[in-house]
Amino acid sequence: MGRGRVQLKRIENTINRQVTFSKRRSGLLKKAHEISVLCDADVALIVFSTKGRLYEYSTDSSMERILERYERCSYAEKALVASEPELQGRWCDEYGRLKARLEALQKSQRHLMGDELDMLSVKELQQLEQQLENALKHIRARKNKLLFDSITELQEKERELQEYNRDLQKKIIEKEKTKALTQQAQQEQQGQPHAGSSSPPPILVQEPVRSLNMRIHQANGSSEEEEATRPLTSVNSSGLPAWMIRPVMER
């Protein structure tokens, strides 16, 4: 058989009442802790037994802080309920003032836009004109300030770009100088003779022509030397210098 429904009335038996109090108290404290953890709520629980013993539970915040918060909320609610008729009257007056101010601002805006000017007097039109002139002065001053700031910023950027351009030109010139020096050094290295290369060409020394003639006359006895000297004589007779003829004879 299932457990029957418990009637909600005072338990007359003292022992049963004490046992029920202990069980229900533990369950109540457990439920308070669960709702505090699961819902991240501030919970404060106070229980007094029939003998006047205190049982309490509070979340991480202290019991005193929660009670002070409760007092502030309850006091504010009571004050609101007590002053509700007076507060309603204040709100009505404030609403009327705000509504009238809004209508005046809307009307002034329409006048500044050039609408509904038929009902204005000369003095009101002069005042409106003065307001527009003052507004134009403020607008022009603000515009000129923004333009001046923009020009100053652009000039500053121009100076920075010019400085950057000068630095780039210096770097390019230095790079070209370095490149030219490198090419010159390479050309000098290529122009120098390598070690172990062939000996330089012989230096031809110019001698008088008469020594060559003497050698030719001494060689008249043999036909081979005569044949060798004939071309030389013909070459010399052509007008060439003697230093160009000597290497041919030595061969």
mmCIF file of C-alpha atoms in Angstrom:
data_model
loop_
_atom_site.group_PDB
_atom_site.id
_atom_site.type_symbol
_atom_site.label_atom_id
_atom_site.label_comp_id
_atom_site.label_asym_id
_atom_site.label_seq_id
_atom_site.Cartn_x
_atom_site.Cartn_y
_atom_site.Cartn_z
ATOM 1 C CA MET A 1 0.000 0.000 0.000
ATOM 2 C CA GLY A 2 1.217 3.526 -0.784
ATOM 3 C CA ARG A 3 1.857 6.200 1.756
ATOM 4 C CA GLY A 4 -1.228 8.194 2.590
ATOM 5 C CA ARG A 5 -1.563 11.917 2.265
ATOM 6 C CA VAL A 6 -0.487 13.818 5.406
ATOM 7 C CA GLN A 7 -3.104 16.129 6.823
ATOM 8 C CA LEU A 8 -1.797 19.685 7.410
ATOM 9 C CA LYS A 9 -2.665 20.234 11.054
ATOM 10 C CA ARG A 10 -0.796 20.488 14.289
ATOM 11 C CA ILE A 11 0.635 17.162 15.523
ATOM 12 C CA GLU A 12 -0.586 16.608 18.997
ATOM 13 C CA ASN A 13 1.996 14.005 19.968
ATOM 14 C CA THR A 14 5.119 15.795 21.174
ATOM 15 C CA ILE A 15 7.545 13.089 20.083
ATOM 16 C CA ASN A 16 6.050 12.791 16.624
ATOM 17 C CA ARG A 17 6.012 16.566 16.302
ATOM 18 C CA GLN A 18 9.724 16.791 17.180
ATOM 19 C CA VAL A 19 10.653 14.037 14.736
ATOM 20 C CA THR A 20 8.646 15.659 11.949
ATOM 21 C CA PHE A 21 10.253 19.030 12.709
ATOM 22 C CA SER A 22 13.760 17.582 12.433
ATOM 23 C CA LYS A 23 12.998 15.860 9.122
ATOM 24 C CA ARG A 24 11.231 18.838 7.555
ATOM 25 C CA ARG A 25 13.895 21.253 8.784
ATOM 26 C CA SER A 26 16.661 19.236 7.140
ATOM 27 C CA GLY A 27 14.706 19.027 3.890
ATOM 28 C CA LEU A 28 13.987 22.763 3.955
ATOM 29 C CA LEU A 29 17.659 23.647 4.461
ATOM 30 C CA LYS A 30 18.602 21.261 1.642
ATOM 31 C CA LYS A 31 16.072 22.861 -0.735
ATOM 32 C CA ALA A 32 17.353 26.359 0.185
ATOM 33 C CA HIS A 33 20.909 25.319 -0.633
ATOM 34 C CA GLU A 34 19.830 23.739 -3.921
ATOM 35 C CA ILE A 35 17.962 26.813 -5.148
ATOM 36 C CA SER A 36 20.899 29.006 -4.127
ATOM 37 C CA VAL A 37 23.395 26.946 -6.125
ATOM 38 C CA LEU A 38 21.226 26.108 -9.144
ATOM 39 C CA CYS A 39 19.681 29.544 -9.653
ATOM 40 C CA ASP A 40 22.508 31.738 -8.272
ATOM 41 C CA ALA A 41 20.074 33.361 -5.862
ATOM 42 C CA ASP A 42 20.637 35.010 -2.503
ATOM 43 C CA VAL A 43 18.718 32.916 0.024
ATOM 44 C CA ALA A 44 18.258 33.578 3.719
ATOM 45 C CA LEU A 45 16.327 31.080 5.868
ATOM 46 C CA ILE A 46 15.440 31.566 9.532
ATOM 47 C CA VAL A 47 13.624 28.919 11.591
ATOM 48 C CA PHE A 48 12.762 28.949 15.310
ATOM 49 C CA SER A 49 11.689 25.759 17.014
ATOM 50 C CA THR A 50 8.913 25.553 19.649
ATOM 51 C CA LYS A 51 11.607 25.753 22.322
ATOM 52 C CA GLY A 52 13.025 28.946 20.813
ATOM 53 C CA ARG A 53 16.098 27.406 19.181
ATOM 54 C CA LEU A 54 17.355 29.208 16.072
ATOM 55 C CA TYR A 55 18.159 27.454 12.800
ATOM 56 C CA GLU A 56 19.340 29.584 9.870
ATOM 57 C CA TYR A 57 20.886 29.314 6.410
ATOM 58 C CA SER A 58 22.326 31.933 4.043
ATOM 59 C CA THR A 59 24.268 31.858 0.810
ATOM 60 C CA ASP A 60 27.870 32.942 0.465
ATOM 61 C CA SER A 61 26.888 36.469 1.404
ATOM 62 C CA SER A 62 26.259 37.066 5.075
ATOM 63 C CA MET A 63 22.867 36.960 6.715
ATOM 64 C CA GLU A 64 23.182 40.579 7.818
ATOM 65 C CA ARG A 65 23.666 41.849 4.276
ATOM 66 C CA ILE A 66 20.636 39.952 3.007
ATOM 67 C CA LEU A 67 18.497 41.277 5.867
ATOM 68 C CA GLU A 68 19.614 44.851 5.194
ATOM 69 C CA ARG A 69 18.709 44.403 1.557
ATOM 70 C CA TYR A 70 15.317 43.064 2.576
ATOM 71 C CA GLU A 71 14.708 46.052 4.832
ATOM 72 C CA ARG A 72 15.603 48.534 2.095
ATOM 73 C CA CYS A 73 13.301 46.850 -0.401
ATOM 74 C CA SER A 74 10.416 46.582 2.014
ATOM 75 C CA TYR A 75 10.856 50.206 3.148
ATOM 76 C CA ALA A 76 10.928 51.494 -0.438
ATOM 77 C CA GLU A 77 7.819 49.523 -1.283
ATOM 78 C CA LYS A 78 6.012 50.858 1.783
ATOM 79 C CA ALA A 79 7.051 54.427 0.998
ATOM 80 C CA LEU A 80 5.849 54.034 -2.582
ATOM 81 C CA VAL A 81 2.478 52.724 -1.468
ATOM 82 C CA ALA A 82 2.103 55.495 1.139
ATOM 83 C CA SER A 83 2.990 58.331 -1.235
ATOM 84 C CA GLU A 84 1.246 56.954 -4.299
ATOM 85 C CA PRO A 85 -1.524 59.623 -4.523
ATOM 86 C CA GLU A 86 0.946 62.467 -4.087
ATOM 87 C CA LEU A 87 3.358 60.881 -6.537
ATOM 88 C CA GLN A 88 0.672 60.548 -9.173
ATOM 89 C CA GLY A 89 -0.078 64.254 -8.889
ATOM 90 C CA ARG A 90 3.603 65.104 -9.330
ATOM 91 C CA TRP A 91 3.843 62.901 -12.376
ATOM 92 C CA CYS A 92 0.820 64.604 -13.928
ATOM 93 C CA ASP A 93 2.338 68.056 -13.406
ATOM 94 C CA GLU A 94 5.682 66.923 -14.824
ATOM 95 C CA TYR A 95 3.956 65.423 -17.829
ATOM 96 C CA GLY A 96 2.150 68.709 -18.537
ATOM 97 C CA ARG A 97 5.378 70.725 -18.334
ATOM 98 C CA LEU A 98 7.254 68.337 -20.588
ATOM 99 C CA LYS A 99 4.450 68.293 -23.130
ATOM 100 C CA ALA A 100 4.323 72.098 -23.298
ATOM 101 C CA ARG A 101 8.093 72.282 -23.693
ATOM 102 C CA LEU A 102 8.003 69.729 -26.507
ATOM 103 C CA GLU A 103 5.344 71.704 -28.361
ATOM 104 C CA ALA A 104 7.378 74.915 -28.026
ATOM 105 C CA LEU A 105 10.513 73.202 -29.372
ATOM 106 C CA GLN A 106 8.609 71.743 -32.317
ATOM 107 C CA LYS A 107 7.128 75.150 -33.121
ATOM 108 C CA SER A 108 10.577 76.803 -32.960
ATOM 109 C CA GLN A 109 11.979 74.125 -35.248
ATOM 110 C CA ARG A 110 9.251 74.749 -37.811
ATOM 111 C CA HIS A 111 9.989 78.501 -37.688
ATOM 112 C CA LEU A 112 13.699 77.881 -38.233
ATOM 113 C CA MET A 113 12.832 75.728 -41.242
ATOM 114 C CA GLY A 114 10.799 78.625 -42.687
ATOM 115 C CA ASP A 115 7.352 77.206 -42.005
ATOM 116 C CA GLU A 116 4.367 78.826 -40.278
ATOM 117 C CA LEU A 117 5.775 82.379 -40.405
ATOM 118 C CA ASP A 118 2.469 84.100 -41.153
ATOM 119 C CA MET A 119 1.495 84.466 -37.494
ATOM 120 C CA LEU A 120 4.833 85.984 -36.400
ATOM 121 C CA SER A 121 5.247 89.694 -35.727
ATOM 122 C CA VAL A 122 8.104 91.894 -36.936
ATOM 123 C CA LYS A 123 9.915 91.595 -33.617
ATOM 124 C CA GLU A 124 9.589 87.821 -33.618
ATOM 125 C CA LEU A 125 10.864 87.681 -37.195
ATOM 126 C CA GLN A 126 13.859 89.837 -36.213
ATOM 127 C CA GLN A 127 14.596 87.530 -33.323
ATOM 128 C CA LEU A 128 14.335 84.528 -35.628
ATOM 129 C CA GLU A 129 16.682 86.208 -38.110
ATOM 130 C CA GLN A 130 19.164 86.918 -35.316
ATOM 131 C CA GLN A 131 19.045 83.272 -34.237
ATOM 132 C CA LEU A 132 19.720 82.126 -37.793
ATOM 133 C CA GLU A 133 22.663 84.523 -38.148
ATOM 134 C CA ASN A 134 24.150 83.310 -34.883
ATOM 135 C CA ALA A 135 23.666 79.722 -35.993
ATOM 136 C CA LEU A 136 25.393 80.479 -39.316
ATOM 137 C CA LYS A 137 28.320 82.075 -37.482
ATOM 138 C CA HIS A 138 28.757 79.005 -35.323
ATOM 139 C CA ILE A 139 28.455 76.709 -38.331
ATOM 140 C CA ARG A 140 31.016 78.677 -40.362
ATOM 141 C CA ALA A 141 33.412 78.853 -37.434
ATOM 142 C CA ARG A 142 33.171 75.112 -36.941
ATOM 143 C CA LYS A 143 33.637 74.504 -40.673
ATOM 144 C CA ASN A 144 36.688 76.784 -40.839
ATOM 145 C CA LYS A 145 38.211 75.060 -37.839
ATOM 146 C CA LEU A 146 37.757 71.647 -39.427
ATOM 147 C CA LEU A 147 39.255 72.874 -42.710
ATOM 148 C CA PHE A 148 42.213 74.423 -40.922
ATOM 149 C CA ASP A 149 42.839 71.222 -38.982
ATOM 150 C CA SER A 150 42.607 69.212 -42.193
ATOM 151 C CA ILE A 151 45.075 71.529 -43.980
ATOM 152 C CA THR A 152 47.493 71.354 -41.048
ATOM 153 C CA GLU A 153 47.319 67.574 -41.062
ATOM 154 C CA LEU A 154 47.913 67.439 -44.820
ATOM 155 C CA GLN A 155 50.904 69.780 -44.507
ATOM 156 C CA GLU A 156 52.361 67.595 -41.803
ATOM 157 C CA LYS A 157 51.910 64.545 -44.012
ATOM 158 C CA GLU A 158 53.546 66.410 -46.902
ATOM 159 C CA ARG A 159 56.592 67.208 -44.747
ATOM 160 C CA GLU A 160 56.848 63.603 -43.677
ATOM 161 C CA LEU A 161 56.646 62.409 -47.298
ATOM 162 C CA GLN A 162 59.290 64.916 -48.398
ATOM 163 C CA GLU A 163 61.606 63.764 -45.626
ATOM 164 C CA TYR A 164 60.983 60.161 -46.598
ATOM 165 C CA ASN A 165 61.668 61.014 -50.248
ATOM 166 C CA ARG A 166 64.984 62.672 -49.336
ATOM 167 C CA ASP A 167 66.011 59.629 -47.351
ATOM 168 C CA LEU A 168 65.196 57.394 -50.316
ATOM 169 C CA GLN A 169 67.217 59.607 -52.658
ATOM 170 C CA LYS A 170 70.221 59.438 -50.317
ATOM 171 C CA LYS A 171 69.962 55.671 -50.155
ATOM 172 C CA ILE A 172 69.729 55.410 -53.968
ATOM 173 C CA ILE A 173 72.793 57.640 -54.445
ATOM 174 C CA GLU A 174 74.781 55.649 -51.902
ATOM 175 C CA LYS A 175 73.724 52.418 -53.583
ATOM 176 C CA GLU A 176 74.773 53.717 -57.007
ATOM 177 C CA LYS A 177 78.158 54.815 -55.640
ATOM 178 C CA THR A 178 78.714 51.425 -54.072
ATOM 179 C CA LYS A 179 77.731 49.701 -57.314
ATOM 180 C CA ALA A 180 80.093 51.904 -59.333
ATOM 181 C CA LEU A 181 82.979 51.219 -56.962
ATOM 182 C CA THR A 182 82.291 47.486 -57.138
ATOM 183 C CA GLN A 183 82.234 47.538 -60.951
ATOM 184 C CA GLN A 184 85.469 49.557 -61.033
ATOM 185 C CA ALA A 185 87.185 47.087 -58.700
ATOM 186 C CA GLN A 186 86.010 44.171 -60.841
ATOM 187 C CA GLN A 187 87.293 45.861 -63.988
ATOM 188 C CA GLU A 188 90.669 46.486 -62.361
ATOM 189 C CA GLN A 189 90.891 42.865 -61.296
ATOM 190 C CA GLN A 190 90.021 41.705 -64.814
ATOM 191 C CA GLY A 191 92.653 44.065 -66.376
ATOM 192 C CA GLN A 192 95.580 42.754 -64.238
ATOM 193 C CA PRO A 193 97.608 39.783 -65.787
ATOM 194 C CA HIS A 194 97.014 36.422 -64.207
ATOM 195 C CA ALA A 195 99.845 34.505 -62.515
ATOM 196 C CA GLY A 196 101.563 31.947 -64.837
ATOM 197 C CA SER A 197 100.421 33.702 -68.032
ATOM 198 C CA SER A 198 102.619 34.077 -71.123
ATOM 199 C CA SER A 199 105.551 36.487 -70.963
ATOM 200 C CA PRO A 200 104.996 40.045 -72.174
ATOM 201 C CA PRO A 201 105.795 40.840 -75.805
ATOM 202 C CA PRO A 202 109.434 41.754 -76.491
ATOM 203 C CA ILE A 203 110.358 45.374 -76.493
ATOM 204 C CA LEU A 204 111.554 46.452 -79.900
ATOM 205 C CA VAL A 205 114.541 48.780 -79.816
ATOM 206 C CA GLN A 206 115.148 50.974 -82.763
ATOM 207 C CA GLU A 207 118.647 50.728 -84.278
ATOM 208 C CA PRO A 208 120.277 52.709 -87.023
ATOM 209 C CA VAL A 209 119.610 51.609 -90.570
ATOM 210 C CA ARG A 210 123.315 51.385 -91.434
ATOM 211 C CA SER A 211 123.860 48.350 -89.179
ATOM 212 C CA LEU A 212 121.204 46.527 -91.150
ATOM 213 C CA ASN A 213 122.919 47.501 -94.431
ATOM 214 C CA MET A 214 126.249 46.224 -93.154
ATOM 215 C CA ARG A 215 124.775 42.847 -92.322
ATOM 216 C CA ILE A 216 123.245 42.629 -95.788
ATOM 217 C CA HIS A 217 126.580 43.356 -97.531
ATOM 218 C CA GLN A 218 128.387 40.739 -95.457
ATOM 219 C CA ALA A 219 125.898 38.076 -96.528
ATOM 220 C CA ASN A 220 126.484 38.387 -100.274
ATOM 221 C CA GLY A 221 128.511 35.111 -100.438
ATOM 222 C CA SER A 222 125.600 32.655 -99.904
ATOM 223 C CA SER A 223 122.459 32.412 -101.997
ATOM 224 C CA GLU A 224 120.157 31.494 -99.051
ATOM 225 C CA GLU A 225 121.087 34.536 -97.076
ATOM 226 C CA GLU A 226 120.721 36.637 -100.163
ATOM 227 C CA GLU A 227 117.216 35.389 -100.679
ATOM 228 C CA ALA A 228 116.434 36.092 -97.025
ATOM 229 C CA THR A 229 117.806 39.583 -97.189
ATOM 230 C CA ARG A 230 116.057 40.593 -100.397
ATOM 231 C CA PRO A 231 112.652 40.884 -98.890
ATOM 232 C CA LEU A 232 114.075 42.839 -96.000
ATOM 233 C CA THR A 233 115.783 45.227 -98.340
ATOM 234 C CA SER A 234 112.603 45.709 -100.253
ATOM 235 C CA VAL A 235 110.718 46.250 -97.032
ATOM 236 C CA ASN A 236 113.226 48.783 -95.855
ATOM 237 C CA SER A 237 113.122 50.492 -99.187
ATOM 238 C CA SER A 238 109.367 50.870 -98.710
ATOM 239 C CA GLY A 239 109.958 53.363 -95.964
ATOM 240 C CA LEU A 240 109.278 51.288 -92.828
ATOM 241 C CA PRO A 241 111.350 52.048 -89.684
ATOM 242 C CA ALA A 242 114.232 49.746 -88.793
ATOM 243 C CA TRP A 243 112.763 48.600 -85.443
ATOM 244 C CA MET A 244 109.941 46.905 -87.372
ATOM 245 C CA ILE A 245 112.406 45.046 -89.639
ATOM 246 C CA ARG A 246 114.689 43.651 -86.861
ATOM 247 C CA PRO A 247 112.295 40.959 -85.554
ATOM 248 C CA VAL A 248 111.907 39.598 -89.069
ATOM 249 C CA MET A 249 115.655 39.262 -89.492
ATOM 250 C CA GLU A 250 116.081 37.542 -86.124
ATOM 251 C CA ARG A 251 113.604 34.836 -87.185
#
